[in-house]
Amino acid sequence: MNEQGEFNNLTTMDKLVVFSGNSNPKLAQSISKSLKVKQAGILSSKFSDGEIQVKIEENVRGKDVFIIQSTCPPVNENLMELLIILDALRRASAARITAVIPYFGYARQDRKDQPRVPITAKLVANLLTVAGANRVLTLDLHAGQVQGFFDIPLDHLYAVDVFLEYFTEMQMKNLVIVSPDVGGIKMARAYAKKFNADLAIVDKRRNTPEATEVMHILGEIKGKDVLLVDDIIATGSSLVEAAKALREAGAKKICAAITHGVLSNSAVEKLEKSHIDFLAISDSIPLPEGKMSKKIKVVSVGGLFADAIKRIHFEQSISVLFDSIRR
Ligand code: R5P
C-alpha cells in the first residue's frame, strides 16, 4: 500500500479473480468497478428439467477467487447456483475461494426454538463448506452467532457506516435510533453509538409470519426524529407497525435504514401507505424494478465489499472497516 492507503501491488492483484452468480449482477458490477478488475465469465444454463449447469470461462488454477452471490429470492435457485459454482471452482484448482454473500438467506432459522425444526443457517454453512468455500464474506447477518456455524474464516461487514454517511446529510433533529424489536437491540445500539443518538426499543409480538403487534415502546420519543434500523425488511409488518406506534407516541420525522430489502408480498405497497417518511435500503439484494416506492432510496455497499475483498486478498486486517462499531 502507498502513503495514500491505495493498493499498488499490481503483480499480486493479477491473482485476484472476481466472479458473479445471477442473483445480484448490478452489485457485482459495482464491486468489480470499485476494485478496478474485470469480472470473469461464468456460462450458466439449465437442463430441460431445471437443473443448473455452469462453466467457468477462464483459468483459475492457483488464483484467489471471489464469487459474489446473494442468497436472496429466488432463494433456493440462488443458493444452489452458488453451491454449483463453488464446486466448479474447487475442481478447477482455485488456490482459495471466498464466497461473497452480501445477503445470507436462511439465516433466520438459527436455533431450535420449537421441537422438530431445523437450523437452516447451520445447514447452509455446512453446504457452502462442503461445496468448496474456503472463506465467507458477508454483511449484517441476522444474528452474529451464525458466524460460529462456520469452521472456515468468516468476515462480517456492517452497513452502518454507509447509512451514517447518507443520513448525516439529512440533518435529523434530536435523533433517536429505534430497534423495531428486542432482537435488534445490538444493531440499534451500534447505530446509536455511531450516530451519537439516543436509543429506543419497540417491544413487538409476531402473531403470524405476516402480522406483528406493538406491545410497548421503551424510550423517549415525543417531539423527536427517529431512525428505525433493522437487518431485514421482508413483509414490512415490523417496520410499518413500529412506525405507527412511534407516530402515536409523538415522533416527528420517521426514517428507516434497513440492510437487506427482501420486500416480499405487498411490502412496497404497505410502506407507501405507512407513517414512514423515508427508507434507505442497501443494494445487498436487487430491489424489484417498477415496483419501487418513492419513499425508498437505495444506498450501495459495493465500495464496502470492494475494500474488504482487497484487504482479504492482500492478507490485511479488515477490522479497520468496522472496529468502531464492534457490538
Ligand atoms: C426479525 O427478527 C428481523 O430482524 C426483521 O425484523 C424481520 O425479518 C422483518 O420481517 P417483516 O418485514 O416481515 O416484519
Tab-separated table of C-alpha atoms in Angstrom, residues 75-241:
chain	number	residue	atom	x	y	z
A	75	VAL	CA	-33.527	-18.255	-2.558
A	76	ASN	CA	-33.229	-21.941	-3.426
A	77	GLU	CA	-32.226	-21.213	-7.009
A	78	ASN	CA	-29.551	-18.704	-5.974
A	79	LEU	CA	-28.208	-20.897	-3.188
A	80	MET	CA	-27.975	-23.919	-5.475
A	81	GLU	CA	-26.265	-21.875	-8.178
A	82	LEU	CA	-23.691	-20.684	-5.639
A	83	LEU	CA	-23.012	-24.254	-4.473
A	84	ILE	CA	-22.580	-25.452	-8.056
A	85	ILE	CA	-20.213	-22.572	-8.913
A	86	LEU	CA	-18.157	-23.298	-5.772
A	87	ASP	CA	-17.881	-26.936	-6.803
A	88	ALA	CA	-16.730	-25.943	-10.297
A	89	LEU	CA	-14.123	-23.504	-8.924
A	90	ARG	CA	-12.759	-26.071	-6.467
A	91	ARG	CA	-12.442	-28.698	-9.192
A	92	ALA	CA	-10.706	-26.090	-11.388
A	93	SER	CA	-7.929	-25.820	-8.738
A	94	ALA	CA	-8.512	-22.276	-7.489
A	95	ALA	CA	-5.977	-21.602	-4.717
A	96	ARG	CA	-8.564	-20.004	-2.430
A	97	ILE	CA	-12.275	-19.433	-2.863
A	98	THR	CA	-14.175	-16.760	-0.952
A	99	ALA	CA	-17.964	-16.880	-1.089
A	100	VAL	CA	-19.040	-13.232	-1.010
A	101	ILE	CA	-22.640	-13.359	0.221
A	102	PRO	CA	-23.992	-9.807	0.647
A	103	TYR	CA	-27.341	-11.217	1.821
A	104	PHE	CA	-27.094	-14.541	3.631
A	105	GLY	CA	-30.505	-16.199	3.285
A	106	TYR	CA	-31.843	-18.955	5.555
A	107	ALA	CA	-30.212	-17.154	8.496
A	108	ARG	CA	-33.448	-16.548	10.399
A	109	GLN	CA	-33.736	-20.235	11.373
A	110	ASP	CA	-30.672	-20.073	13.601
A	111	ARG	CA	-31.804	-22.100	16.627
A	112	LYS	CA	-34.293	-24.756	17.679
A	113	ASP	CA	-36.979	-22.515	19.115
A	114	GLN	CA	-39.593	-25.290	18.827
A	115	PRO	CA	-39.327	-29.069	18.789
A	116	ARG	CA	-38.615	-30.800	15.457
A	117	VAL	CA	-37.422	-27.748	13.488
A	118	PRO	CA	-34.172	-27.404	11.503
A	119	ILE	CA	-31.304	-24.953	11.962
A	120	THR	CA	-31.038	-23.864	8.345
A	121	ALA	CA	-28.280	-21.305	8.979
A	122	LYS	CA	-26.011	-24.170	10.111
A	123	LEU	CA	-27.137	-26.384	7.230
A	124	VAL	CA	-26.246	-23.676	4.689
A	125	ALA	CA	-22.873	-23.111	6.402
A	126	ASN	CA	-22.140	-26.838	6.033
A	127	LEU	CA	-23.270	-26.876	2.395
A	128	LEU	CA	-21.044	-23.918	1.480
A	129	THR	CA	-18.025	-25.501	3.107
A	130	VAL	CA	-18.564	-28.913	1.526
A	131	ALA	CA	-19.089	-27.299	-1.891
A	132	GLY	CA	-15.653	-25.662	-1.717
A	133	ALA	CA	-15.747	-22.259	0.023
A	134	ASN	CA	-12.529	-21.567	1.930
A	135	ARG	CA	-13.796	-18.287	3.385
A	136	VAL	CA	-17.007	-16.295	3.577
A	137	LEU	CA	-17.518	-12.538	3.378
A	138	THR	CA	-20.962	-11.304	4.357
A	139	LEU	CA	-22.917	-8.318	5.651
A	140	ASP	CA	-25.182	-7.728	8.659
A	141	LEU	CA	-26.038	-11.334	9.445
A	142	HIS	CA	-29.442	-11.793	11.030
A	143	ALA	CA	-27.659	-12.934	14.195
A	144	GLY	CA	-23.956	-12.559	14.919
A	145	GLN	CA	-23.748	-16.102	16.273
A	146	VAL	CA	-24.285	-17.507	12.764
A	147	GLN	CA	-20.535	-16.816	12.362
A	148	GLY	CA	-19.943	-19.688	14.753
A	149	PHE	CA	-21.732	-22.110	12.424
A	150	PHE	CA	-18.733	-21.932	10.084
A	151	ASP	CA	-15.452	-23.738	10.704
A	152	ILE	CA	-13.813	-21.641	7.965
A	153	PRO	CA	-12.904	-17.934	8.348
A	154	LEU	CA	-15.855	-15.590	8.007
A	155	ASP	CA	-15.550	-11.821	7.698
A	156	HIS	CA	-18.639	-9.952	8.792
A	157	LEU	CA	-19.212	-6.431	7.465
A	158	TYR	CA	-21.639	-3.826	8.802
A	159	ALA	CA	-23.634	-1.390	6.670
A	160	VAL	CA	-23.844	1.224	9.433
A	161	ASP	CA	-21.111	3.468	8.004
A	162	VAL	CA	-22.750	3.523	4.589
A	163	PHE	CA	-26.026	4.642	6.207
A	164	LEU	CA	-24.252	7.087	8.544
A	165	GLU	CA	-22.810	8.918	5.580
A	166	TYR	CA	-26.222	9.001	3.960
A	167	PHE	CA	-28.309	10.144	6.928
A	168	THR	CA	-25.792	12.698	8.182
A	169	GLU	CA	-26.739	14.802	5.151
A	170	MET	CA	-30.401	14.703	6.190
A	171	GLN	CA	-29.652	16.613	9.418
A	172	MET	CA	-32.275	14.932	11.589
A	173	LYS	CA	-33.065	16.702	14.871
A	174	ASN	CA	-32.949	15.216	18.387
A	175	LEU	CA	-32.366	11.873	16.751
A	176	VAL	CA	-33.400	8.619	18.426
A	177	ILE	CA	-32.340	5.284	16.951
A	178	VAL	CA	-35.123	2.726	17.300
A	179	SER	CA	-34.981	-1.040	17.094
A	180	PRO	CA	-38.315	-2.428	15.825
A	181	ASP	CA	-37.915	-5.487	18.058
A	182	VAL	CA	-35.974	-6.718	21.055
A	183	GLY	CA	-33.775	-8.946	18.850
A	184	GLY	CA	-32.394	-5.891	17.084
A	185	ILE	CA	-31.073	-4.119	20.192
A	186	LYS	CA	-27.416	-4.875	19.492
A	187	MET	CA	-27.647	-3.481	15.993
A	188	ALA	CA	-29.571	-0.396	17.174
A	189	ARG	CA	-27.048	0.218	19.942
A	190	ALA	CA	-24.226	0.212	17.400
A	191	TYR	CA	-26.144	2.759	15.288
A	192	ALA	CA	-26.877	4.931	18.343
A	193	LYS	CA	-23.176	4.973	19.163
A	194	LYS	CA	-22.191	5.840	15.595
A	195	PHE	CA	-24.915	8.493	15.161
A	196	ASN	CA	-24.309	9.818	18.670
A	197	ALA	CA	-28.049	9.490	19.310
A	198	ASP	CA	-30.409	8.137	21.956
A	199	LEU	CA	-31.811	4.620	21.785
A	200	ALA	CA	-35.373	3.286	21.992
A	201	ILE	CA	-36.884	-0.164	21.504
A	202	VAL	CA	-40.226	-1.325	20.200
A	203	ASP	CA	-41.500	-4.385	22.002
A	204	LYS	CA	-43.148	-6.326	19.167
A	205	ARG	CA	-45.080	-9.579	19.108
A	206	ARG	CA	-45.333	-11.573	15.866
A	207	ASN	CA	-48.776	-13.164	15.666
A	208	THR	CA	-48.370	-14.723	12.197
A	209	PRO	CA	-45.488	-14.550	9.673
A	210	GLU	CA	-47.347	-11.560	8.101
A	211	ALA	CA	-48.692	-9.774	11.173
A	212	THR	CA	-46.962	-8.090	14.089
A	213	GLU	CA	-48.362	-6.186	17.048
A	214	VAL	CA	-46.599	-3.494	19.063
A	215	MET	CA	-46.844	-4.011	22.811
A	216	HIS	CA	-44.753	-1.103	24.221
A	217	ILE	CA	-42.168	1.491	23.274
A	218	LEU	CA	-39.210	1.654	25.614
A	219	GLY	CA	-37.557	5.086	25.480
A	220	GLU	CA	-38.353	8.783	24.954
A	221	ILE	CA	-39.786	9.556	21.500
A	222	LYS	CA	-42.087	12.583	21.795
A	223	GLY	CA	-41.081	15.508	19.567
A	224	LYS	CA	-38.015	13.680	18.226
A	225	ASP	CA	-36.902	12.491	14.810
A	226	VAL	CA	-36.442	8.726	14.728
A	227	LEU	CA	-34.392	6.337	12.642
A	228	LEU	CA	-35.622	2.738	12.702
A	229	VAL	CA	-32.823	0.278	11.987
A	230	ASP	CA	-33.142	-3.402	11.131
A	231	ASP	CA	-31.272	-6.094	9.239
A	232	ILE	CA	-34.207	-7.220	7.072
A	233	ILE	CA	-37.459	-5.883	5.722
A	234	ALA	CA	-39.494	-8.852	4.474
A	235	THR	CA	-43.289	-8.366	4.600
A	236	GLY	CA	-42.786	-4.884	6.072
A	237	SER	CA	-45.072	-5.594	9.055
A	238	SER	CA	-42.439	-4.979	11.734
A	239	LEU	CA	-41.440	-1.623	10.286
A	240	VAL	CA	-44.913	-0.371	9.421
A	241	GLU	CA	-46.403	-1.312	12.798
